[in-house]
Tab-separated table of C-alpha atoms in Angstrom:
chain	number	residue	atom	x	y	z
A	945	UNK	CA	173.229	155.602	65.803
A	946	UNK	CA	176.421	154.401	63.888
A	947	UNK	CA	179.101	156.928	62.528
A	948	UNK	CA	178.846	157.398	59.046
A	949	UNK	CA	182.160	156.313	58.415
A	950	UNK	CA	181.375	153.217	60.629
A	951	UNK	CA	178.703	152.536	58.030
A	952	UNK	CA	180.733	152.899	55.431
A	953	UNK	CA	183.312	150.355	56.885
A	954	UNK	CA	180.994	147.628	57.333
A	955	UNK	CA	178.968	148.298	54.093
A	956	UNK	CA	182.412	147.944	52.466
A	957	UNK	CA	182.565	144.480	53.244
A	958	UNK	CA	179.499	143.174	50.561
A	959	UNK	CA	182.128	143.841	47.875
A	960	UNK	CA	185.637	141.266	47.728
A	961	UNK	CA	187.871	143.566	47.169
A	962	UNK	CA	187.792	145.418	51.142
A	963	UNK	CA	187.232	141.596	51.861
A	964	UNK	CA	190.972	141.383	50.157
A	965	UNK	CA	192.104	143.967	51.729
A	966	UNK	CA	190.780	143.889	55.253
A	967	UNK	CA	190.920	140.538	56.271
A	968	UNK	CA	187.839	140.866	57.439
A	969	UNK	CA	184.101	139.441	55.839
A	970	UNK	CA	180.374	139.911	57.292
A	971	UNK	CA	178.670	137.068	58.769
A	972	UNK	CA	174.632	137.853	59.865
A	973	UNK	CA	171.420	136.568	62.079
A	974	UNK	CA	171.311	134.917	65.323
A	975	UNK	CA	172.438	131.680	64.527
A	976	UNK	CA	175.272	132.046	62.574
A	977	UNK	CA	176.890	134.423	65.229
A	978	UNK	CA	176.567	132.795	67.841
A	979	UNK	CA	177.721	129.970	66.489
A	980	UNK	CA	181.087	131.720	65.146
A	981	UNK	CA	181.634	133.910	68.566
A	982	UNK	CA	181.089	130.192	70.135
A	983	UNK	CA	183.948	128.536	67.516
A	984	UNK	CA	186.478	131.091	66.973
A	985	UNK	CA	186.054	134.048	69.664
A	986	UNK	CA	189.178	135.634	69.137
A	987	UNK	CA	188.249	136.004	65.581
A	988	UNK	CA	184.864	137.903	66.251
A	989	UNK	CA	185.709	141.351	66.146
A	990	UNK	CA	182.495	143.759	66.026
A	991	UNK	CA	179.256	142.532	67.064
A	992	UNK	CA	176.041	144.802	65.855
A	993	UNK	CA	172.852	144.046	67.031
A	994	UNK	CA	169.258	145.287	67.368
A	995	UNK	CA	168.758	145.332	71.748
A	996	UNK	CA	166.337	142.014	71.094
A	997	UNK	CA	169.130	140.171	70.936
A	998	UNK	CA	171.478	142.087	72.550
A	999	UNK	CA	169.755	141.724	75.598
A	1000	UNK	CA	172.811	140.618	78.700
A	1001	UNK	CA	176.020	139.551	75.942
A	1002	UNK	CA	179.059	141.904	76.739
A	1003	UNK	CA	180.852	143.760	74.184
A	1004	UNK	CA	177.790	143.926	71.271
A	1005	UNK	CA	177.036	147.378	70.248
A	1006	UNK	CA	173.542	148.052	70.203
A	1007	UNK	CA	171.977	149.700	66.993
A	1008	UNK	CA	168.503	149.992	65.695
A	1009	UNK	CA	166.700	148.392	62.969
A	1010	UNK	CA	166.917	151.366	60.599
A	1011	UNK	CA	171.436	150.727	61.303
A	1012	UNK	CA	170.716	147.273	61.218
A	1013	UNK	CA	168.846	147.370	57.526
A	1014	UNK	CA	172.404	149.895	56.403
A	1015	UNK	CA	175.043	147.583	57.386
A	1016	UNK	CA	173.105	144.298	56.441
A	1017	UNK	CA	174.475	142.861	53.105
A	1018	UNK	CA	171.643	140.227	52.734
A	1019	UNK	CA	168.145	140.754	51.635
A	1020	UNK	CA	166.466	139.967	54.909
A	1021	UNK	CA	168.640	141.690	57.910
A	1022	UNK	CA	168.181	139.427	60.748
A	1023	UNK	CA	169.269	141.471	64.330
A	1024	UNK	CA	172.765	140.890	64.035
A	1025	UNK	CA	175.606	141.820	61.862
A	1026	UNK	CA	179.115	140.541	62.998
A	1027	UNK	CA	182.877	141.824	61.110
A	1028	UNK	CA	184.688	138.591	61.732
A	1029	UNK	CA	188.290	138.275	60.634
A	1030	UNK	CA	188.952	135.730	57.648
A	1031	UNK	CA	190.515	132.086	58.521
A	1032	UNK	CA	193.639	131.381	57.949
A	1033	UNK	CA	193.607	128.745	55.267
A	1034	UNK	CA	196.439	125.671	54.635
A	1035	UNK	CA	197.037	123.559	52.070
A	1036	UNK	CA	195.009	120.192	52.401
A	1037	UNK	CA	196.303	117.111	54.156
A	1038	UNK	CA	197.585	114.616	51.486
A	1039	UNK	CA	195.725	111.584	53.557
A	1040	UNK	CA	192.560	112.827	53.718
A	1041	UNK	CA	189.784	113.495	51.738
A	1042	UNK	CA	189.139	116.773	49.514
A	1043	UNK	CA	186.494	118.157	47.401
A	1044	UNK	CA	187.746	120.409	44.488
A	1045	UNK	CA	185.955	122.823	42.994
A	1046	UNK	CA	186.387	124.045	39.186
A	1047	UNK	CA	184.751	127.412	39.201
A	1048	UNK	CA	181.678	126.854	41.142
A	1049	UNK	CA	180.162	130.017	40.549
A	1050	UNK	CA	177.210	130.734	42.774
A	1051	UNK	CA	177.941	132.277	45.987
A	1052	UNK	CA	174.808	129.944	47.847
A	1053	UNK	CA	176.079	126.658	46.360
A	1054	UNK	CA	179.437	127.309	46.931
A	1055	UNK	CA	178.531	127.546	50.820
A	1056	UNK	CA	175.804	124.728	50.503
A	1057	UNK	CA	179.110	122.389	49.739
A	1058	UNK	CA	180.630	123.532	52.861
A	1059	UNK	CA	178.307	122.789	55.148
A	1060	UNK	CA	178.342	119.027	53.062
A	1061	UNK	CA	182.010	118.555	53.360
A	1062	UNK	CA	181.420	119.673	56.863
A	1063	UNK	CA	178.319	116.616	57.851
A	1064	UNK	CA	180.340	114.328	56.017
A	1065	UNK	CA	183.644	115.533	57.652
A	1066	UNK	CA	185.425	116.101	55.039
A	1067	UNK	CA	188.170	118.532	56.111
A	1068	UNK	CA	189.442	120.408	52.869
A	1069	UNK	CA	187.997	121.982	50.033
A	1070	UNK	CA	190.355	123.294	47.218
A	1071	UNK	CA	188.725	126.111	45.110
A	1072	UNK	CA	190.045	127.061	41.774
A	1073	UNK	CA	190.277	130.115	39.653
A	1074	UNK	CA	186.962	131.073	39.079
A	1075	UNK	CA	185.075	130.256	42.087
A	1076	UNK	CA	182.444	132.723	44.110
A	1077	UNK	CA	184.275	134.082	47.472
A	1078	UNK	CA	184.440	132.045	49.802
A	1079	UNK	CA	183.703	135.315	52.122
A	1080	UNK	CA	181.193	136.313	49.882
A	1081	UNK	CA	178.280	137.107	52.232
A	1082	UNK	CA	175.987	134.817	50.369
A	1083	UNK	CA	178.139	132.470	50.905
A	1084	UNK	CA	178.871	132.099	54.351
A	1085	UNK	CA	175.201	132.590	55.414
A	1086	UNK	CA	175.142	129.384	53.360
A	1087	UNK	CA	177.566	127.671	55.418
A	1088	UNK	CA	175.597	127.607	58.350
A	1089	UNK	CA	179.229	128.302	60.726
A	1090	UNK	CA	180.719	125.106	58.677
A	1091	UNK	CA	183.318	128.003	57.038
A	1092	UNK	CA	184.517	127.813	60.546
A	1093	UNK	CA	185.306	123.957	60.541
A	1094	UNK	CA	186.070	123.575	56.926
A	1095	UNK	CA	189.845	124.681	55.783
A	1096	UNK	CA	189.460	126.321	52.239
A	1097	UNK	CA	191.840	126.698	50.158
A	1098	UNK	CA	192.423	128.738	47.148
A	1099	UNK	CA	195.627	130.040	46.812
A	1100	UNK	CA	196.998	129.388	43.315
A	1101	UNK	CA	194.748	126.085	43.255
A	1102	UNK	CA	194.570	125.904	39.457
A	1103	UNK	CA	198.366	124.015	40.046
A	1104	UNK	CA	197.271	122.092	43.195
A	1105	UNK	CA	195.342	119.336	41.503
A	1106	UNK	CA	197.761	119.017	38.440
A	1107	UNK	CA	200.341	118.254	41.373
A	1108	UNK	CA	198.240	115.512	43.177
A	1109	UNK	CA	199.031	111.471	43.613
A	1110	UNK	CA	195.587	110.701	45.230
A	1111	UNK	CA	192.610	108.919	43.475
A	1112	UNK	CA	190.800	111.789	41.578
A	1113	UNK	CA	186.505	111.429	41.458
A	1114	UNK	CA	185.144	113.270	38.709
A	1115	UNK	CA	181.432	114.330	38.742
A	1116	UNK	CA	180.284	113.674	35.398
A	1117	UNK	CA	177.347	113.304	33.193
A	1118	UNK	CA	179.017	110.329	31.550
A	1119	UNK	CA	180.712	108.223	34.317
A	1120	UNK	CA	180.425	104.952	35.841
A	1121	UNK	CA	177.752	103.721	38.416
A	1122	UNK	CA	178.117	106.336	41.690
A	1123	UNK	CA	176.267	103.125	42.977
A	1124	UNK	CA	178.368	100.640	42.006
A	1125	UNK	CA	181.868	102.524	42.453
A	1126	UNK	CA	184.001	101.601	45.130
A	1127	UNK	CA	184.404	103.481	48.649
A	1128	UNK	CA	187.117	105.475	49.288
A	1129	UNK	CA	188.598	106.676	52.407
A	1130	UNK	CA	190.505	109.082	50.812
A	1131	UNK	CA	191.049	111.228	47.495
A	1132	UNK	CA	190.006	114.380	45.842
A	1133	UNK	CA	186.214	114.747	44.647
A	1134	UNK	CA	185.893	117.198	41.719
A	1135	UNK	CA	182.783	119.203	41.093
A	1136	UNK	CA	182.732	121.329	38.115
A	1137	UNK	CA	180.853	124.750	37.059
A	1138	UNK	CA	176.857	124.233	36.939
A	1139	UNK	CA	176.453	124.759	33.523
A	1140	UNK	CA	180.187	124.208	31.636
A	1141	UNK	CA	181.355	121.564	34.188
A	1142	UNK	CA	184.515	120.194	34.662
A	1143	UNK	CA	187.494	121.963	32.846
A	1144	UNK	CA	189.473	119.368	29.861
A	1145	UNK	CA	192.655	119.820	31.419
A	1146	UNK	CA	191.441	118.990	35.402
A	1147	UNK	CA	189.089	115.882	34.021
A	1148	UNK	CA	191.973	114.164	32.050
A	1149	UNK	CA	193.701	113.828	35.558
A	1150	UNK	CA	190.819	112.282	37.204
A	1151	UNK	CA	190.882	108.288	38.255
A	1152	UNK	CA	187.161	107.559	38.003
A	1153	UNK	CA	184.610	109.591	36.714
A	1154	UNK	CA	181.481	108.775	38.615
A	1155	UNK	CA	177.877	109.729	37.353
A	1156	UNK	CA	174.257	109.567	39.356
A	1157	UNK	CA	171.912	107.247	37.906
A	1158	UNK	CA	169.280	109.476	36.695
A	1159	UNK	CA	165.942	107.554	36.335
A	1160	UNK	CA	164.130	110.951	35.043
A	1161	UNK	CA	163.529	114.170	32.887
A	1162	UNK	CA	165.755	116.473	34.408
A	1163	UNK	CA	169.079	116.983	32.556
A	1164	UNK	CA	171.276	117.535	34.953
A	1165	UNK	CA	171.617	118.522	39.225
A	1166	UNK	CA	172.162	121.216	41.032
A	1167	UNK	CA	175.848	121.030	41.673
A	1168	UNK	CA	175.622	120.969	45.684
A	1169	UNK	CA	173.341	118.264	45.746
A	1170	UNK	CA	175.487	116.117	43.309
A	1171	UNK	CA	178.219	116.765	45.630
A	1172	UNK	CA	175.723	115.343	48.856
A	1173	UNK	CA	174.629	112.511	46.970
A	1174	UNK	CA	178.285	111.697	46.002
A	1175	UNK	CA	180.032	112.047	49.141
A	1176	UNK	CA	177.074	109.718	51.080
A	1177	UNK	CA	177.858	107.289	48.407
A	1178	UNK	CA	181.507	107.253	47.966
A	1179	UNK	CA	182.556	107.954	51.620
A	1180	UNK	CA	182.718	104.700	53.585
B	493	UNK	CA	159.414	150.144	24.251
B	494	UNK	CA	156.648	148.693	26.162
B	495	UNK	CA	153.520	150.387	27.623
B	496	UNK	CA	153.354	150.867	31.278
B	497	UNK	CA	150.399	149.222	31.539
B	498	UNK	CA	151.579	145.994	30.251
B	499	UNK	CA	155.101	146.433	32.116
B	500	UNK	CA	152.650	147.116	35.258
B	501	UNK	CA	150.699	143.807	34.387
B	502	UNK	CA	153.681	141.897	34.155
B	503	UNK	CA	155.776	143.188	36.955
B	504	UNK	CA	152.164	142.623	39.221
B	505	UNK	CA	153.281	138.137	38.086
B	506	UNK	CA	156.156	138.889	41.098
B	507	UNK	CA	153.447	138.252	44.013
B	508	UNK	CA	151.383	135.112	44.523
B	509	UNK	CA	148.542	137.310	44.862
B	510	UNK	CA	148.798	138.434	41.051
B	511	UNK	CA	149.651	134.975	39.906
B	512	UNK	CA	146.903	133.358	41.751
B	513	UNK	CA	144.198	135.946	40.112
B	514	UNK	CA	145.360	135.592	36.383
B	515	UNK	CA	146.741	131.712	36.517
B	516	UNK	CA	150.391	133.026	34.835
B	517	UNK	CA	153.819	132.730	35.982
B	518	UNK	CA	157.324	134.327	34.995
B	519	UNK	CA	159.879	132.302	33.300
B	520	UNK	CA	163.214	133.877	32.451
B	521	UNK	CA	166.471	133.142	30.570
B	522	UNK	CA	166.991	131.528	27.305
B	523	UNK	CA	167.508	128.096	28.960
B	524	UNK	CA	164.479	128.114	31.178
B	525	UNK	CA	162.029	129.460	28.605
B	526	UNK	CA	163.447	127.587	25.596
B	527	UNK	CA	162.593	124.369	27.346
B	528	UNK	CA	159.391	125.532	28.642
B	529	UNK	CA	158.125	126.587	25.088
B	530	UNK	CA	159.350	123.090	24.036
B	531	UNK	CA	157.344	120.799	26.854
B	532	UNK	CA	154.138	123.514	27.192
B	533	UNK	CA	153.660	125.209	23.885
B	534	UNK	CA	150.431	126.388	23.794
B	535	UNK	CA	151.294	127.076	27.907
B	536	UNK	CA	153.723	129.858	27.048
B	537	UNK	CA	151.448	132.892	26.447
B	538	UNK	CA	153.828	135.694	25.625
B	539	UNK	CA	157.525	136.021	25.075
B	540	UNK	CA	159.027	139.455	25.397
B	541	UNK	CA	163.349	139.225	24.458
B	542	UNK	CA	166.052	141.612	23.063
B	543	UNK	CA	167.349	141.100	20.196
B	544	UNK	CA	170.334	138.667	20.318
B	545	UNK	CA	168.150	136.215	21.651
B	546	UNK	CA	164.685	136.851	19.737
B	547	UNK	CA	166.383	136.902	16.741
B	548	UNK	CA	164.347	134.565	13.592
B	549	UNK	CA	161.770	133.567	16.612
B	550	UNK	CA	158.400	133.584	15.891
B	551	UNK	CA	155.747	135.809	18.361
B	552	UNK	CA	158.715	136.854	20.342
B	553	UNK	CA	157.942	140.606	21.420
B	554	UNK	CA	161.322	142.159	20.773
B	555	UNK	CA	162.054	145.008	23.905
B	556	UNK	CA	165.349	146.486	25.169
B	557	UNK	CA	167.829	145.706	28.290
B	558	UNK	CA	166.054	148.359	29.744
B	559	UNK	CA	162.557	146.743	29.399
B	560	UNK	CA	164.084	143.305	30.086
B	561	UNK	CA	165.220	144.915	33.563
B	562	UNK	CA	161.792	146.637	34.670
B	563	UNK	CA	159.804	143.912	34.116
B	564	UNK	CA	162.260	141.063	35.489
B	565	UNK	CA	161.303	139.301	38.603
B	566	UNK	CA	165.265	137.989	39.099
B	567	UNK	CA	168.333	140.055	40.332
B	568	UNK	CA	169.822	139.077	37.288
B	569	UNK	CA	167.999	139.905	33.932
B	570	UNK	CA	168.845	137.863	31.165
B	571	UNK	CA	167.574	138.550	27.760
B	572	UNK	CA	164.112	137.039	27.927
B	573	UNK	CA	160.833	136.742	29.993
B	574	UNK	CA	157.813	134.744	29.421
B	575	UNK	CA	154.181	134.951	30.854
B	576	UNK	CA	153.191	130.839	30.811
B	577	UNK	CA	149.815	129.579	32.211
B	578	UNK	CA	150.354	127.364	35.305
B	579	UNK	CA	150.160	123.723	34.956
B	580	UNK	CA	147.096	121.822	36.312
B	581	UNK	CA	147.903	119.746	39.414
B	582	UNK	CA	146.015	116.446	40.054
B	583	UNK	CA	145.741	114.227	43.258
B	584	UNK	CA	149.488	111.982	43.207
B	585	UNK	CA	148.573	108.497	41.782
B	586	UNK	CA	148.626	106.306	44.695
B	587	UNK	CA	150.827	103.545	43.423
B	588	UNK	CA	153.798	105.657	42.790
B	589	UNK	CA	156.482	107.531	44.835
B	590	UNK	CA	155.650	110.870	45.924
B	591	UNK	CA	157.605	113.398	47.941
B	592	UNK	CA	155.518	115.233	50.918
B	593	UNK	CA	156.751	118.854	51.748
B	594	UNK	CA	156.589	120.318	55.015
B	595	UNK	CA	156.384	123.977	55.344
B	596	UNK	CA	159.295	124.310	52.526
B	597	UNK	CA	159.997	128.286	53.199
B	598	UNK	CA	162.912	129.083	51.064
B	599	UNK	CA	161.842	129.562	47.264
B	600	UNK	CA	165.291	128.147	46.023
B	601	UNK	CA	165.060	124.639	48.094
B	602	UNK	CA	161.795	124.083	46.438
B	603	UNK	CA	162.605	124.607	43.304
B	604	UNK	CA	165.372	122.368	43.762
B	605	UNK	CA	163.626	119.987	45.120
B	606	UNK	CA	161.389	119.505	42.357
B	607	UNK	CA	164.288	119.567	40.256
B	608	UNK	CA	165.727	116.519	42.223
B	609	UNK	CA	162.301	114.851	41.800
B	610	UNK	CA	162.283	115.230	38.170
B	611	UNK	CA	166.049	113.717	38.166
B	612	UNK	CA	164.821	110.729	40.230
B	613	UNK	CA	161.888	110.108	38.394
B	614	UNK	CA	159.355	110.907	41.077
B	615	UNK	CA	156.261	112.287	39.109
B	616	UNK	CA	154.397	114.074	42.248
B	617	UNK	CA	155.248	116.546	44.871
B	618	UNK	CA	153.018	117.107	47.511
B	619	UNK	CA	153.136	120.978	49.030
B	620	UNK	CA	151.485	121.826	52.828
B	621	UNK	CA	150.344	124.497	53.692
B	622	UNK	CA	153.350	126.927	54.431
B	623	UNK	CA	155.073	125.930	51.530
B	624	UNK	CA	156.456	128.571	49.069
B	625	UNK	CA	154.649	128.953	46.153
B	626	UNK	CA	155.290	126.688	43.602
B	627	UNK	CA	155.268	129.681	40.874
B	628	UNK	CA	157.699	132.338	42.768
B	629	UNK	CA	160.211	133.625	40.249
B	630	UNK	CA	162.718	131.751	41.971
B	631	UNK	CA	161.239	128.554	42.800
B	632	UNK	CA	160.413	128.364	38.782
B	633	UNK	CA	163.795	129.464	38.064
B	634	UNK	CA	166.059	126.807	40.819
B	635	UNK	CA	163.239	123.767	38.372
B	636	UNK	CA	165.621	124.442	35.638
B	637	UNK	CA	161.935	123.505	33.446
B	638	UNK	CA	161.323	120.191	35.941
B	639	UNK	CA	158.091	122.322	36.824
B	640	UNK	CA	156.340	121.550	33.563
B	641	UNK	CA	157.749	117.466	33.912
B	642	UNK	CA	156.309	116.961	37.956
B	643	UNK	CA	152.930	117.099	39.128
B	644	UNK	CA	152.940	119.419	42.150
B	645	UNK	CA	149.398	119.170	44.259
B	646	UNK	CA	149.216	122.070	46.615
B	647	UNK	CA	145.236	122.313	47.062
B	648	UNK	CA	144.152	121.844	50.909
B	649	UNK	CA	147.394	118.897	51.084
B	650	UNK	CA	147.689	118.888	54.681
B	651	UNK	CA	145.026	116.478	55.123
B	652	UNK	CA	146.205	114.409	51.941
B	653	UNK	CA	148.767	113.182	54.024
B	654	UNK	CA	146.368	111.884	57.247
B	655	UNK	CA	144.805	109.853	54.292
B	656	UNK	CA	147.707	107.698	52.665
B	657	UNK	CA	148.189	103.981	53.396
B	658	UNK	CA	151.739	103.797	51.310
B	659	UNK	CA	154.808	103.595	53.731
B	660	UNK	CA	155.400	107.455	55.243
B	661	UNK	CA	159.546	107.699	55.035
B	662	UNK	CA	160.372	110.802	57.283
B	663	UNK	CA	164.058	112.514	57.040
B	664	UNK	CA	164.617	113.139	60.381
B	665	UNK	CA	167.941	113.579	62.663
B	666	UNK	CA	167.061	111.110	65.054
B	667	UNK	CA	166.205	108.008	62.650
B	668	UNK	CA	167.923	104.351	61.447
B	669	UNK	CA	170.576	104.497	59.149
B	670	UNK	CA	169.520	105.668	55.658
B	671	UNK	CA	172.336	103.050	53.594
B	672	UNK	CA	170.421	100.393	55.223
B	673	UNK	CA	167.146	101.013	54.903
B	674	UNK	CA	165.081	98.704	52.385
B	675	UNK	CA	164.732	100.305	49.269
B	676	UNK	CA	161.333	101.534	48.209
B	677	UNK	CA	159.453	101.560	44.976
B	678	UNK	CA	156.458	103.303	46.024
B	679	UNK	CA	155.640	105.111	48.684
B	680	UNK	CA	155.802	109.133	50.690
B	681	UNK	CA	159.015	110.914	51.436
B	682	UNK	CA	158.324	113.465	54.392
B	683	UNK	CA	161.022	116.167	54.577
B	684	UNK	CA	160.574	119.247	57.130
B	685	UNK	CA	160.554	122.985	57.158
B	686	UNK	CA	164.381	123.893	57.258
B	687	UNK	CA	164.799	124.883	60.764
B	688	UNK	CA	161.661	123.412	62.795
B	689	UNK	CA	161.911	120.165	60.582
B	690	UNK	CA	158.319	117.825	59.627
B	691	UNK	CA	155.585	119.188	62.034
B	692	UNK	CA	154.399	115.888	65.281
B	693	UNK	CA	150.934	115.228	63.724
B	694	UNK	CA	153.043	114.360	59.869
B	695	UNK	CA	155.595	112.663	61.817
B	696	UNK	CA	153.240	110.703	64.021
B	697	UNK	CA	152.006	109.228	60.429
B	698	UNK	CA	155.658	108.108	59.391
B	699	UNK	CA	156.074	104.284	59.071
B	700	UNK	CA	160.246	104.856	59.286
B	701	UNK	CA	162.155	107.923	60.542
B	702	UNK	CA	165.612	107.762	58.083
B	703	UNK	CA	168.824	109.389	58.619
B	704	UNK	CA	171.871	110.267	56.681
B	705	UNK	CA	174.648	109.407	58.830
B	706	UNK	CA	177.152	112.230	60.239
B	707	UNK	CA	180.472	112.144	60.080
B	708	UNK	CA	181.446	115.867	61.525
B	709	UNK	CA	180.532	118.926	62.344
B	710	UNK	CA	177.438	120.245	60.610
B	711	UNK	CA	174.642	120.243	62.576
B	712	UNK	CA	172.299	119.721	59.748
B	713	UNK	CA	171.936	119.300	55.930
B	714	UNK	CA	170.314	121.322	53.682
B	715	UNK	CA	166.398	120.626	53.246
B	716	UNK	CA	167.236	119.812	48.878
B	717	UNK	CA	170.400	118.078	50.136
B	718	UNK	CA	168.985	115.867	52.446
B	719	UNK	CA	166.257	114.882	49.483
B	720	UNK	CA	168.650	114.284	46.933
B	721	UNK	CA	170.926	111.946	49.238
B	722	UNK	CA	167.794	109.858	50.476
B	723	UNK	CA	166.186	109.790	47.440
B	724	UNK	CA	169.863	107.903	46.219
B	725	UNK	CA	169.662	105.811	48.937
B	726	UNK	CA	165.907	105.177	48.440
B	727	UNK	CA	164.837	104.540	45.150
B	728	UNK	CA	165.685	100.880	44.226
């Protein structure tokens, strides 16, 4: 049985501010760990997991499904619960190519673009004021072990794309043809807020603004599937 | 303040069993159930809303943020829930494009899926068995109202499929290359259960396995992802 105070750690974790603090965020379930303890090992610091899946791995600590349900910030504990120390993120290359977020607000869609930027290899995403945390644990479970691969950014990002030179993509209702638009190599794709979207001041700096064809009822998509159906269009 | 028995009746709409007994749903939010009383009038049987949102609305049941919250099927109350009758499904007209689900577990992906169908203009869904239920609270909620535009058949489906003549596409990881695929006015779109993918005996039926080329890390794409990008690449 974990220490109370050991409970109290991890459970500190759900909320950003220890995340701030600590350095540290939650990642959970079978899959996810070991894919993390298999990408960045030295960053895996406590392992917590029901003996199932414990079974032979050196250096978990085995707890029971009652401890497992405690330190679990996710609706459906899976077995495991890893503290893994945060990434150390840099600013974005200027030659590649970059998704930037305007305040993408839930914590699921926000790591739903990850793991996109990560299929499509796209190495950086920029996240403005505004955004969910990246370490929120919503989030990474969302990510799928792409927050390992990705490098996110989002120190004092609000500047960073007022300050860029490359060809700017905005997401828009009212754009040009996605299917018709050029391919580009490199540049900045910006995805804006699922229901104010992109912010005046970030879409006046944009090249192109790109919109899906919509042949339908709906008014609008949800903004990590824009952001799929963008980069598989615009990427060459 | 509302009775218990009626909070009881409502709060009972949260499980399929409930919902399949009485034929109602849950819709919640001004957006959702604005649109919803717009498409389905006489659909919409009972609107209960606090006052900043109820306000000069006819048969709204006014009730407090303390009501709102007991009888709320979302994490997130938000100043109105209605009880609406479920639409009626009908077999998918054969000479259109319909989208086959394969055990689609995760109540968000489906409603976003249907979402994505309603964008694209693809009138029927197609649900097997294993599916989430079309009317979870947050299946309806992820439509954004694209529940009341699409036809979604659910009733014994799994042998629909064995039946079809159109051209089965199947999203799989081991197919051709999606971008140049011929495009496809009519026909099935196959897409799997998020981790064991579309099940031998569906995939056995396909007449082209497609896939969205990777270009890094991820291992996979969302299930709603993947839709939305083929569906792109797809449509003509």
């Amino acid at each position: 049985m974990l220490s109370k105070n050991v409970v109290k750690d991890i459970q500190s974790l759900a909320l950003k501010k220890h995340r701030d603090e600590s350095g540290l965020f939650l990642a959970e379930g079978p899959k996810l760990v070991e894919e993390l303890w298999n990408l960045i090992p030295t960053q895996v610091e406590q392992v917590y997991a029901t003996p199932s899946w414990a079974a032979g791995k050196n250096g978990v600590t085995l707890i029971d499904d009652h401890d497992i349900e405690k330190i679990s910030a996710l609706n459906t504990p899976n077995q495991v619960v890893a503290v893994v120390r945060k990434m150390t993120a840099k600013l974005p290359a200027a030659d590649g190519f970059t998704i930037y977020l305007d305040r993408i607000q839930d914590p699921g869609n926000l790591g739903t673009i990850i793991r996109i930027a990560d299929w499509f290899g796209v190495n950086d995403i920029v996240c403005s004021t505004g955004c969910a945390d990246v370490y929120n644990p919503k989030t990474v479970q969302s990510t799928m072990a792409s927050i390992a691969r990705v490098n996110i950014y989002n120190d004092s990002a609000d500047n960073w794309l007022q300050s860029q030179s490359a060809p700017i993509y905005a997401a828009t209702l009212q754009g040009e043809n996605l299917y018709t638009s050029p391919k580009a190599e490199k540049g900045i794709l910006l995805i804006g807020n699922e229901s104010k979207g992109i912010r005046p001041e970030f879409l006046g700096k944009a090249t192109r603004l790109v919109t899906i064809p919509r042949r339908g009822g709906a008014e609008s998509l949800n903004a990590s599937v824009a952001t799929g159906i963008i980069l598989s269009h615009l990427l060459p």
